[in-house]
């Protein structure tokens, strides 16, 4: 594979090439990993914004409105929308484009739908890699849409710089039922569909929860009522995102988030490689002579046998 | 990791008959494929842009309006212009047999008429993928 040529085309903003490189990393291929290794230093510090919340609250519709604003302001915008894979068939319906007609109006907007694949409900393990490709491509802002259920809430916080939690007037009852998490991860809370009844009741309720959590009331995340459908108060949301971004940069919050992210990623890759090398050695159990050897003892044996130098080969086998 | 087949199912033009497209989309989902569904009223330009950005393996068009002889060739042409003629273009709907044959001669893949079993579609796609996509 001619990596230098691929990089050159990416820098020329060639979308066919961008799409194909993303497929390489989405499918966790050897070429994809090599590409990221080789050109990691080429990436730009794109600002990553997570949009999360329960299904149907209007995340895609809202994103469509945000794109309109951001596409006029920045040179290059990307969207990665993650939808859950079916645990039964392994397939997925990726339908976020349905609500995003603005992606076709601006040439500087790139949108990619991905299935969560192996990680049930959570983000695809390759999502971080896809974001890195977009950073090498040189995009300014990346939006990541994820369905906020269970694990993916935490995932989205880890791979983005700022999280917008999206709820609706009907979310009141479910907030308490929601697993701890959704209240902790938001940097901004949006009550979408505020064209409906009780929208301000719920925003007051959420504000009161947040004020309790944050001693310093100045630091409590803002709660904003919008209607993506009627395009109400979207500019207020955009302003909040922009001003939080500035604060995060000034206070070095983004810097430290990125450092944590890198550390976590290294850990994850190592764990992945480690498990694969262990799996290779598990044959030892099939040996009849080992029938009465305790699992602890077998583990110790395996640990001594693992050839750490071969981790690279294991990775390449994928 | 097993490579997933990624398919764009699209409804072009003013055609509002979307049952067939939905039936096909959910059958492909059940067969373990990743399906991008973009809804009604897609132009050939939008369809091809989506196919390229999403890097799909195949585009399935559903046309019951009678516009198949203009839309299929247009999509083929745009794919070629973007050097992505490797993407399979296939589909279904209300398409007379002679038209199906003519379109297939132009380079369109298999076309499925009313009453087609979803299994036929799945087998066709898997077979194509096996032959032309898996390295
Ligand atoms: C239901 C129906 C409607 C419903 C549609 C509801 C909806 N949301 O889909 C309503 C009442 C709204 C409607 C309206 C009209 N209809 Co109508 N409608 C039908 C009807 C009776 C059945 C279509 C259907 O849903 N079939 C069930 C699905 C599952 O089958 P299917 O779509 O054929 O899909 C199968 C295959 O074709 C194939 N397939 C289809 N798409 C794809 C895609 C891929 C990728 C693949 C692999 C396979 C595939 O696989 C599917 C499974 O086997 C047909 C007649 C008929 N028997 O086909 C007329 C028919 C399609 N309608 C027709 C007409 C003319 C109209 C109207 C213009 C009527 C009018 N004058 O107002 C309007 C146009 C509306 C519009 N905006 O487009 C004509 C079209 C004539 C033509 N093409 O020359 C037909 C053929 C009736 C006729 N004999 O005249 N219609
Ligand atoms: N009333 C109202 N409906 C909305 C609003 N925003 C989105 N919707 C509708 O909510 C449904 C789900 O929207 P979608 O963006 O797909 O939600 P997602 O699953 O969170 O991405 C669609 O039918 C939208 O039209 C809004 O502000 N007000
Ligand atoms: Mg969505």
Coordinates of C-alpha atoms and ligand atoms in Angstrom, one line a residue:
Chain A
X1 CA 0.0 0.0 0.0
X2 CA 1.4 3.4 -1.0
X3 CA 0.9 5.2 2.3
X4 CA 2.7 8.4 1.2
X5 CA 0.4 8.8 -1.7
X6 CA -2.7 8.2 0.5
X7 CA -1.5 10.9 2.9
X8 CA -0.9 13.3 0.0
X9 CA -4.5 12.7 -1.2
X10 CA -5.9 13.1 2.3
X11 CA -4.1 16.5 2.6
X12 CA -5.7 17.5 -0.7
X13 CA -9.0 16.8 1.0
X14 CA -9.8 13.8 -1.3
X15 CA -13.0 12.3 0.2
X16 CA -12.8 9.0 -1.7
X17 CA -9.5 8.4 -0.1
X18 CA -10.7 9.6 3.4
X19 CA -13.6 7.2 3.2
X20 CA -11.4 4.2 2.3
X21 CA -8.9 4.9 5.0
X22 CA -11.7 5.1 7.6
X23 CA -12.9 1.7 6.4
X24 CA -9.5 0.3 6.9
X25 CA -9.4 1.4 10.6
X26 CA -13.1 0.6 11.1
X27 CA -12.5 -3.0 10.1
X28 CA -9.4 -3.0 12.3
X29 CA -7.1 -4.1 9.5
X30 CA -3.3 -4.4 9.6
X31 CA -3.1 -1.6 7.0
X32 CA -5.3 0.7 9.1
X33 CA -3.1 0.2 12.1
X34 CA 0.0 0.8 10.1
X35 CA -1.4 4.0 8.7
X36 CA -2.2 5.4 12.1
X37 CA 1.2 4.4 13.4
X38 CA 3.0 6.1 10.5
X39 CA 1.0 9.3 10.4
X40 CA 0.0 9.9 14.0
X41 CA 2.1 13.0 14.1
X42 CA 0.3 14.5 11.1
X43 CA -3.0 15.0 13.0
X44 CA -4.5 18.3 13.9
X45 CA -5.9 19.0 17.3
X46 CA -9.5 18.8 16.2
X47 CA -12.1 19.9 18.7
X48 CA -14.3 16.9 19.5
X49 CA -17.9 17.4 20.6
X50 CA -20.0 14.5 21.8
X51 CA -23.8 14.6 21.4
X52 CA -25.4 11.9 23.5
X53 CA -28.8 11.1 24.9
X54 CA -31.6 8.5 24.7
X55 CA -32.9 7.3 21.3
X56 CA -35.4 9.6 19.6
X57 CA -34.6 12.8 21.6
X58 CA -33.6 14.5 18.4
X59 CA -29.8 14.3 18.5
X60 CA -29.5 14.0 14.7
X61 CA -32.0 16.7 14.1
X62 CA -30.1 19.0 16.5
X63 CA -26.8 18.1 14.8
X64 CA -28.3 19.1 11.5
X65 CA -28.9 22.6 12.9
X66 CA -25.4 22.8 14.5
X67 CA -23.7 21.7 11.2
X68 CA -25.3 24.7 9.5
X69 CA -23.7 27.1 11.9
X70 CA -20.3 25.3 12.2
X71 CA -19.9 24.7 8.5
X72 CA -20.0 28.5 7.9
X73 CA -17.5 29.2 10.6
X74 CA -14.9 26.5 10.1
X75 CA -13.0 25.1 7.1
X76 CA -13.8 21.5 7.8
X77 CA -16.4 19.7 9.9
X78 CA -16.9 16.0 10.4
X79 CA -19.7 13.9 12.0
X80 CA -19.4 10.4 13.2
X81 CA -22.7 8.9 14.2
X82 CA -22.6 5.6 16.1
X83 CA -25.6 3.3 16.0
X84 CA -26.0 0.1 17.9
X85 CA -25.4 -3.3 16.2
X86 CA -28.1 -5.9 16.7
X87 CA -26.8 -8.4 19.3
X88 CA -28.7 -11.1 17.4
X89 CA -27.7 -10.7 13.8
X90 CA -24.7 -8.4 14.2
X91 CA -26.2 -6.2 11.5
X92 CA -27.2 -2.6 12.0
X93 CA -29.5 0.1 10.5
X94 CA -27.7 3.3 10.3
X95 CA -30.4 5.9 9.9
X96 CA -28.9 9.2 11.2
X97 CA -28.6 10.7 7.7
X98 CA -32.4 10.7 7.5
X99 CA -32.4 13.9 9.6
X100 CA -29.3 15.5 8.3
X101 CA -30.0 17.1 5.0
X102 CA -27.5 19.9 5.7
X103 CA -24.6 17.6 5.2
X104 CA -25.5 17.8 1.5
X105 CA -25.6 21.6 1.4
X106 CA -22.0 22.1 2.5
X107 CA -19.0 20.7 0.8
X108 CA -16.8 21.1 3.9
X109 CA -18.9 18.6 5.9
X110 CA -18.0 14.9 6.1
X111 CA -20.4 12.5 7.7
X112 CA -19.8 8.8 8.5
X113 CA -22.1 6.3 10.1
X114 CA -20.6 3.5 12.1
X115 CA -22.1 0.5 13.9
X116 CA -21.1 -0.3 17.4
X117 CA -20.2 -3.8 16.4
X118 CA -18.6 -5.9 19.2
X119 CA -19.1 -3.5 22.0
X120 CA -22.7 -3.9 22.9
X121 CA -24.4 -0.5 23.3
X122 CA -21.0 1.1 23.7
X123 CA -18.9 2.8 21.1
X124 CA -17.1 0.8 18.6
X125 CA -13.6 0.0 19.6
X126 CA -12.5 1.6 16.4
X127 CA -14.3 4.9 16.9
X128 CA -11.2 6.5 18.4
X129 CA -9.2 5.3 15.4
X130 CA -11.7 6.8 13.0
X131 CA -11.4 10.2 14.8
X132 CA -7.7 10.0 14.5
X133 CA -8.0 9.5 10.7
X134 CA -10.3 12.6 10.6
X135 CA -7.6 14.5 12.5
X136 CA -4.9 13.5 10.0
X137 CA -7.3 14.6 7.3
X138 CA -7.3 17.9 9.1
X139 CA -10.8 18.5 10.2
X140 CA -11.5 21.4 12.6
X141 CA -14.4 20.1 14.5
X142 CA -15.7 16.5 15.0
X143 CA -19.2 15.8 16.2
X144 CA -19.7 12.3 17.7
X145 CA -23.4 11.2 18.0
X146 CA -24.0 8.3 20.3
X147 CA -27.0 6.7 21.9
X148 CA -26.8 7.3 25.6
X149 CA -27.5 4.0 27.1
X150 CA -25.2 2.3 29.6
X151 CA -21.6 2.1 28.7
X152 CA -21.6 4.4 25.7
X153 CA -22.1 7.4 28.0
X154 CA -18.8 6.9 29.6
X155 CA -17.2 6.0 26.3
X156 CA -18.3 9.3 24.6
X157 CA -16.8 11.3 27.5
X158 CA -13.5 9.6 27.0
X159 CA -13.1 10.2 23.3
X160 CA -14.5 13.7 23.1
X161 CA -13.4 17.1 24.6
X162 CA -16.9 18.4 25.4
X163 CA -20.2 16.5 25.9
X164 CA -23.6 17.8 25.1
X165 CA -26.3 15.7 26.9
X166 CA -29.6 15.9 25.0
X167 CA -32.9 15.2 26.8
X168 CA -36.6 16.0 26.1
X169 CA -39.5 17.3 28.3
X170 CA -40.6 13.7 28.8
X171 CA -37.2 12.6 30.2
X172 CA -38.2 13.7 33.8
X173 CA -39.3 10.3 35.0
X174 CA -36.5 8.5 33.4
X175 CA -33.7 10.7 34.7
X176 CA -33.9 9.1 38.1
X177 CA -34.1 5.6 36.5
X178 CA -31.1 6.3 34.3
X179 CA -28.0 4.7 35.5
X180 CA -25.7 7.1 37.3
X181 CA -23.7 8.6 34.5
X182 CA -25.8 10.9 32.3
X183 CA -25.8 13.6 34.9
X184 CA -22.0 13.3 35.5
X185 CA -20.8 13.4 31.9
X186 CA -22.5 16.5 30.5
X187 CA -20.7 19.8 30.0
X188 CA -23.8 21.2 28.6
X189 CA -27.4 19.9 29.0
X190 CA -29.9 20.5 26.2
X191 CA -33.7 20.1 26.5
X192 CA -34.7 19.5 22.9
X193 CA -38.3 19.6 21.8
X194 CA -38.9 22.6 24.0
X195 CA -41.8 23.4 21.6
X196 CA -43.7 20.9 23.8
X197 CA -45.3 21.3 27.2
X198 CA -43.3 21.1 30.4
X199 CA -40.0 21.9 28.7
X200 CA -39.2 24.5 31.3
X201 CA -40.3 22.4 34.2
X202 CA -37.7 19.8 33.3
X203 CA -34.9 22.3 32.7
X204 CA -35.6 23.7 36.2
X205 CA -35.5 20.2 37.6
X206 CA -32.2 19.4 36.0
X207 CA -30.7 22.7 37.0
X208 CA -31.6 21.9 40.6
X209 CA -29.9 18.5 40.4
X210 CA -26.8 20.0 38.9
X211 CA -26.7 22.9 41.5
X212 CA -26.6 20.3 44.2
X213 CA -23.8 18.4 42.6
X214 CA -21.6 21.5 42.1
X215 CA -20.7 23.5 45.2
X216 CA -19.5 26.4 43.0
X217 CA -22.7 27.3 41.2
X218 CA -20.6 29.1 38.5
X219 CA -19.2 25.7 37.5
X220 CA -22.5 24.0 37.1
X221 CA -23.1 23.0 33.4
X222 CA -25.6 25.2 31.6
X223 CA -29.1 23.8 30.8
X224 CA -30.5 25.1 27.6
X225 CA -34.0 24.8 26.1
X226 CA -34.0 24.4 22.3
X227 CA -36.2 23.2 19.6
X228 CA -34.3 21.6 16.7
X229 CA -37.5 21.3 14.7
X230 CA -38.3 25.0 14.9
X231 CA -34.7 26.1 15.1
X232 CA -35.3 27.9 18.4
X233 CA -32.4 28.9 20.6
X234 CA -29.8 27.0 18.6
X235 CA -27.5 30.0 18.4
X236 CA -27.5 30.2 22.2
X237 CA -26.3 26.6 22.2
X238 CA -23.6 27.3 19.7
X239 CA -22.4 30.3 21.7
X240 CA -22.2 28.1 24.9
X241 CA -20.2 25.5 23.1
X242 CA -17.8 28.1 21.7
X243 CA -17.3 29.8 25.0
X244 CA -16.8 26.6 26.9
X245 CA -14.3 25.5 24.3
X246 CA -12.3 28.7 25.0
X247 CA -12.5 28.1 28.8
X248 CA -11.4 24.5 28.4
X249 CA -8.4 25.5 26.3
X250 CA -7.4 28.3 28.7
X251 CA -7.6 26.2 31.7
X252 CA -5.7 23.3 30.1
X253 CA -8.6 21.0 30.5
X254 CA -8.5 19.8 26.9
X255 CA -4.8 19.2 27.2
X256 CA -5.2 17.0 30.2
X257 CA -8.2 15.2 28.6
X258 CA -6.1 14.3 25.6
X259 CA -3.3 13.0 27.8
X260 CA -5.7 10.8 29.8
X261 CA -7.1 9.6 26.5
X262 CA -3.7 8.6 25.2
X263 CA -2.9 6.8 28.4
X264 CA -6.2 4.9 28.3
X265 CA -5.7 4.0 24.7
X266 CA -2.3 2.5 25.3
X267 CA -3.7 0.5 28.1
X268 CA -6.5 -0.8 25.9
X269 CA -4.2 -1.7 23.1
X270 CA -1.9 -3.5 25.4
X271 CA -4.8 -5.4 27.0
X272 CA -6.1 -6.4 23.7
X273 CA -2.7 -7.7 22.6
X274 CA -2.1 -9.4 25.9
X275 CA -5.4 -11.2 25.7
X276 CA -4.7 -12.4 22.2
X277 CA -1.3 -13.7 23.3
X278 CA -2.8 -15.5 26.3
X279 CA -5.5 -17.0 24.0
X280 CA -2.7 -18.6 22.0
X281 CA -1.3 -20.3 25.1
X282 CA -4.6 -21.6 26.3
X283 CA -4.0 -24.9 24.4
X284 CA -2.1 -25.9 27.5
X285 CA -5.5 -26.6 29.2
X286 CA -6.4 -29.2 26.5
X287 CA -3.4 -31.3 27.5
X288 CA -4.7 -34.2 29.5
X289 CA -1.7 -34.3 31.8
X290 CA -2.8 -30.9 33.1
X291 CA -6.2 -32.0 34.1
X292 CA -5.5 -31.7 37.8
X293 CA -3.3 -28.7 37.7
X294 CA -5.1 -25.7 39.3
X295 CA -6.0 -22.7 37.1
X296 CA -3.7 -20.6 39.2
X297 CA -0.7 -22.8 38.5
X298 CA -1.6 -23.0 34.8
X299 CA -1.8 -19.2 34.7
X300 CA 1.6 -18.9 36.2
X301 CA 3.0 -21.3 33.6
X302 CA 1.4 -19.3 30.8
X303 CA 2.7 -16.0 32.1
X304 CA 6.2 -17.4 32.0
X305 CA 5.8 -18.7 28.5
X306 CA 4.4 -15.6 26.9
X307 CA 6.8 -14.1 24.4
X308 CA 6.2 -10.4 24.6
X309 CA 8.3 -9.7 21.6
X310 CA 5.8 -11.4 19.5
X311 CA 3.0 -9.0 20.3
X312 CA 3.6 -7.1 17.2
X313 CA 3.1 -10.2 15.2
X314 CA -0.1 -10.9 16.9
X315 CA -1.4 -7.5 16.0
X316 CA -0.5 -8.1 12.4
X317 CA -2.4 -11.3 12.3
X318 CA -5.7 -9.6 12.5
Chain B
X1 CA -12.7 -10.0 12.5
X2 CA -15.4 -10.9 10.0
X3 CA -15.9 -8.1 7.5
X4 CA -19.4 -6.7 7.4
X5 CA -21.2 -6.0 4.2
X6 CA -22.3 -2.3 4.1
X7 CA -25.2 -1.4 1.9
X8 CA -26.9 1.8 1.1
X9 CA -30.7 1.4 0.5
X10 CA -32.1 4.5 -1.2
X11 CA -35.3 5.8 -2.6
X12 CA -34.7 8.2 -5.5
X13 CA -36.9 10.9 -6.9
X14 CA -40.5 11.6 -6.1
X15 CA -41.4 8.0 -5.6
X16 CA -43.2 7.6 -2.2
X17 CA -43.5 3.8 -2.2
X18 CA -41.2 2.9 0.6
X19 CA -42.5 -0.4 1.9
X20 CA -40.3 -2.5 -0.4
X21 CA -37.2 -0.5 0.6
X22 CA -38.0 -1.0 4.3
X23 CA -38.6 -4.7 3.9
X24 CA -35.3 -5.1 2.1
X25 CA -33.4 -2.9 4.7
X26 CA -34.7 -4.9 7.6
X27 CA -34.0 -8.2 5.9
X28 CA -30.4 -7.2 5.3
X29 CA -30.1 -6.1 8.9
X30 CA -31.3 -9.6 10.0
X31 CA -28.8 -11.1 7.7
X32 CA -26.0 -9.3 9.6
X33 CA -25.3 -6.5 7.2
X34 CA -24.9 -2.8 8.0
X35 CA -27.6 -0.9 6.2
X36 CA -27.6 2.9 5.6
X37 CA -31.2 4.1 5.1
X38 CA -31.6 7.7 3.9
X39 CA -35.3 8.0 3.4
X40 CA -37.3 9.3 0.5
X41 CA -36.6 11.8 -2.2
X42 CA -32.9 11.3 -2.8
X43 CA -31.2 12.7 -5.9
X44 CA -28.6 10.6 -7.8
X45 CA -26.0 13.1 -6.6
X46 CA -26.9 12.7 -3.0
X47 CA -27.0 8.9 -3.3
X48 CA -23.5 8.8 -4.8
X49 CA -22.1 11.3 -2.3
X50 CA -23.5 9.1 0.5
X51 CA -22.1 5.9 -1.0
X52 CA -18.7 7.5 -1.3
X53 CA -18.6 9.1 2.1
X54 CA -19.9 5.9 3.8
X55 CA -17.7 3.7 1.6
X56 CA -20.5 1.2 1.1
X57 CA -20.0 -2.0 -0.8
X58 CA -23.3 -1.8 -2.6
X59 CA -26.2 0.6 -3.5
X60 CA -29.7 -0.8 -3.6
X61 CA -32.2 1.5 -5.3
X62 CA -35.9 1.0 -4.9
X63 CA -37.9 2.4 -7.8
X64 CA -41.7 1.9 -8.3
X65 CA -42.4 5.2 -10.1
X66 CA -41.2 4.2 -13.6
X67 CA -38.2 6.4 -13.5
X68 CA -35.7 3.5 -13.5
X69 CA -34.4 4.1 -17.0
X70 CA -33.1 7.6 -16.1
X71 CA -32.0 7.0 -12.5
X72 CA -30.0 3.9 -12.7
X73 CA -27.8 5.1 -15.6
X74 CA -27.3 8.5 -13.9
X75 CA -26.1 6.8 -10.7
X76 CA -23.8 4.5 -12.8
X77 CA -22.3 7.6 -14.5
X78 CA -21.7 9.4 -11.3
X79 CA -20.0 6.4 -9.7
X80 CA -17.7 6.2 -12.7
X81 CA -16.9 9.9 -12.6
X82 CA -15.8 9.4 -9.0
X83 CA -13.8 6.3 -9.9
X84 CA -16.0 4.1 -7.7
X85 CA -17.5 1.8 -10.3
X86 CA -16.4 -1.0 -8.0
X87 CA -19.5 -0.3 -5.9
X88 CA -22.3 -2.7 -6.8
X89 CA -25.5 -0.9 -8.1
X90 CA -28.5 -3.2 -7.8
X91 CA -32.2 -2.8 -6.8
X92 CA -35.8 -3.5 -7.3
X93 CA -39.4 -2.3 -7.7
X94 CA -41.8 -2.1 -10.6
X95 CA -39.4 -2.6 -13.6
X96 CA -40.5 -4.4 -16.8
X97 CA -38.4 -7.3 -17.8
X98 CA -37.0 -5.7 -21.0
X99 CA -35.9 -2.7 -19.0
X100 CA -34.2 -5.0 -16.4
X101 CA -32.3 -6.7 -19.2
X102 CA -31.2 -3.4 -20.7
X103 CA -30.1 -2.0 -17.4
X104 CA -28.1 -5.2 -16.6
X105 CA -26.4 -4.8 -19.9
X106 CA -25.3 -1.3 -18.9
X107 CA -23.6 -2.6 -15.8
X108 CA -26.4 -2.6 -13.2
X109 CA -26.5 -5.6 -11.0
X110 CA -29.5 -7.8 -10.4
X111 CA -33.0 -6.2 -10.2
X112 CA -35.7 -7.7 -8.1
X113 CA -39.4 -7.4 -9.0
X114 CA -42.6 -7.6 -6.8
X115 CA -42.9 -10.9 -4.9
X116 CA -39.1 -11.5 -4.7
X117 CA -38.1 -13.4 -1.6
X118 CA -35.7 -11.5 0.6
X119 CA -33.6 -14.6 0.8
X120 CA -32.8 -14.3 -2.9
X121 CA -31.6 -10.8 -2.3
X122 CA -29.4 -11.8 0.6
X123 CA -27.9 -14.7 -1.2
X124 CA -27.2 -12.6 -4.2
X125 CA -25.4 -9.9 -2.2
X126 CA -23.4 -12.4 -0.2
X127 CA -22.4 -14.2 -3.3
X128 CA -21.3 -11.0 -5.0
X129 CA -19.4 -10.0 -1.9
X130 CA -17.6 -13.3 -1.7
X131 CA -16.6 -13.1 -5.4
X132 CA -15.6 -9.5 -5.8
X133 CA -14.9 -7.9 -2.5
X134 CA -13.1 -10.3 -0.1
X135 CA -9.4 -10.1 -0.7
Ligands
LIG1 C1 -49.1 0.2 -1.6 C2 -49.1 1.0 -2.9 C3 -49.2 2.4 -2.8 C4 -49.2 3.1 -1.4 C5 -47.7 3.2 -0.9 C6 -47.5 3.2 0.6 C7 -46.0 3.2 0.9 N1 -45.7 4.0 1.9 O1 -45.2 2.5 0.4 C8 -49.9 4.4 -1.8 C9 -51.3 4.3 -1.6 C10 -49.4 5.7 -1.0 C11 -49.5 4.5 -3.3 C12 -49.5 5.7 -4.0 C13 -49.3 5.8 -5.4 N2 -49.2 4.7 -6.2 CO1 -48.9 2.9 -5.6 N3 -48.9 1.1 -5.3 C14 -49.0 0.4 -4.2 C15 -49.0 -1.1 -4.5 C16 -50.4 -1.6 -4.4 C17 -48.1 -2.0 -3.7 C18 -46.7 -1.5 -3.4 C19 -46.1 -2.2 -2.2 O2 -46.0 -1.6 -1.1 N4 -45.8 -3.5 -2.3 C20 -45.2 -4.3 -1.3 C21 -43.7 -4.2 -1.3 C22 -43.1 -5.1 -0.2 O3 -43.3 -4.7 -2.6 P1 -42.3 -3.9 -3.6 O4 -42.3 -2.5 -3.3 O5 -42.7 -4.3 -4.9 O6 -40.9 -4.5 -3.2 C23 -40.5 -5.8 -3.5 C24 -39.8 -5.9 -4.8 O7 -40.2 -5.0 -5.8 C25 -38.4 -5.7 -4.4 N5 -37.8 -4.4 -4.2 C26 -38.4 -3.2 -4.1 N6 -37.5 -2.3 -3.7 C27 -36.3 -2.9 -3.7 C28 -35.0 -2.4 -3.4 C29 -33.9 -3.3 -3.4 C30 -32.6 -2.8 -3.1 C31 -34.1 -4.6 -3.7 C32 -33.0 -5.6 -3.7 C33 -35.4 -5.1 -4.0 C34 -36.5 -4.2 -4.0 O8 -38.3 -6.5 -3.3 C35 -39.5 -6.3 -2.5 C36 -39.9 -7.5 -1.8 O9 -40.3 -8.5 -2.7 C37 -48.5 -1.1 -6.0 C38 -48.9 -2.2 -6.9 C39 -48.2 -3.5 -6.7 N7 -48.8 -4.6 -6.6 O10 -46.9 -3.4 -6.7 C40 -48.9 0.2 -6.5 C41 -48.1 1.0 -7.6 C42 -46.7 0.8 -7.3 N8 -48.5 2.4 -7.4 C43 -48.7 3.0 -8.5 C44 -49.1 4.3 -8.7 C45 -49.3 4.8 -10.1 C46 -49.3 5.1 -7.5 C47 -49.7 6.6 -7.5 C48 -49.0 7.5 -8.6 C49 -51.2 6.6 -7.6 C50 -51.8 7.9 -7.8 N9 -52.2 8.2 -9.1 O11 -51.9 8.7 -6.9 C51 -49.3 7.1 -6.1 C52 -47.9 7.7 -6.1 C53 -47.4 8.0 -4.7 C54 -46.0 8.5 -4.7 N10 -45.7 9.7 -4.1 O12 -45.1 7.9 -5.2 C55 -48.4 2.1 -9.7 C56 -47.0 2.4 -10.4 C57 -47.1 2.3 -11.9 C58 -45.7 2.4 -12.6 N11 -44.6 2.4 -12.0 O13 -45.8 2.5 -13.8 C59 -48.5 0.7 -9.1 C60 -47.6 -0.4 -9.7 C61 -50.0 0.3 -9.2 C62 -50.4 0.0 -10.7 N12 -50.4 -1.2 -11.1 O14 -50.7 0.9 -11.4 N13 -49.3 3.3 -3.8
LIG2 N1 -41.5 18.3 18.4 C1 -40.2 18.1 18.1 N2 -39.7 17.0 17.5 C2 -38.4 16.9 17.2 C3 -37.5 17.9 17.5 N3 -36.3 17.5 17.2 C4 -36.4 16.2 16.6 N4 -37.7 15.9 16.6 C5 -38.3 14.6 16.1 O1 -37.8 13.5 17.0 C6 -37.7 12.4 16.2 C7 -36.3 11.7 16.4 O2 -35.3 12.6 15.9 P1 -33.8 12.1 15.7 O3 -33.0 13.3 15.4 O4 -33.8 11.0 14.7 O5 -33.4 11.6 17.2 P2 -32.1 10.8 17.7 O6 -32.5 9.3 17.7 O7 -31.9 11.3 19.0 O8 -31.0 11.1 16.7 C8 -37.9 12.7 14.7 O9 -39.2 12.4 14.4 C9 -37.8 14.2 14.7 O10 -38.5 14.9 13.7 C10 -38.0 19.1 18.2 O11 -37.3 20.0 18.5 N5 -39.3 19.2 18.4
LIG3 MG1 -29.8 9.8 15.5

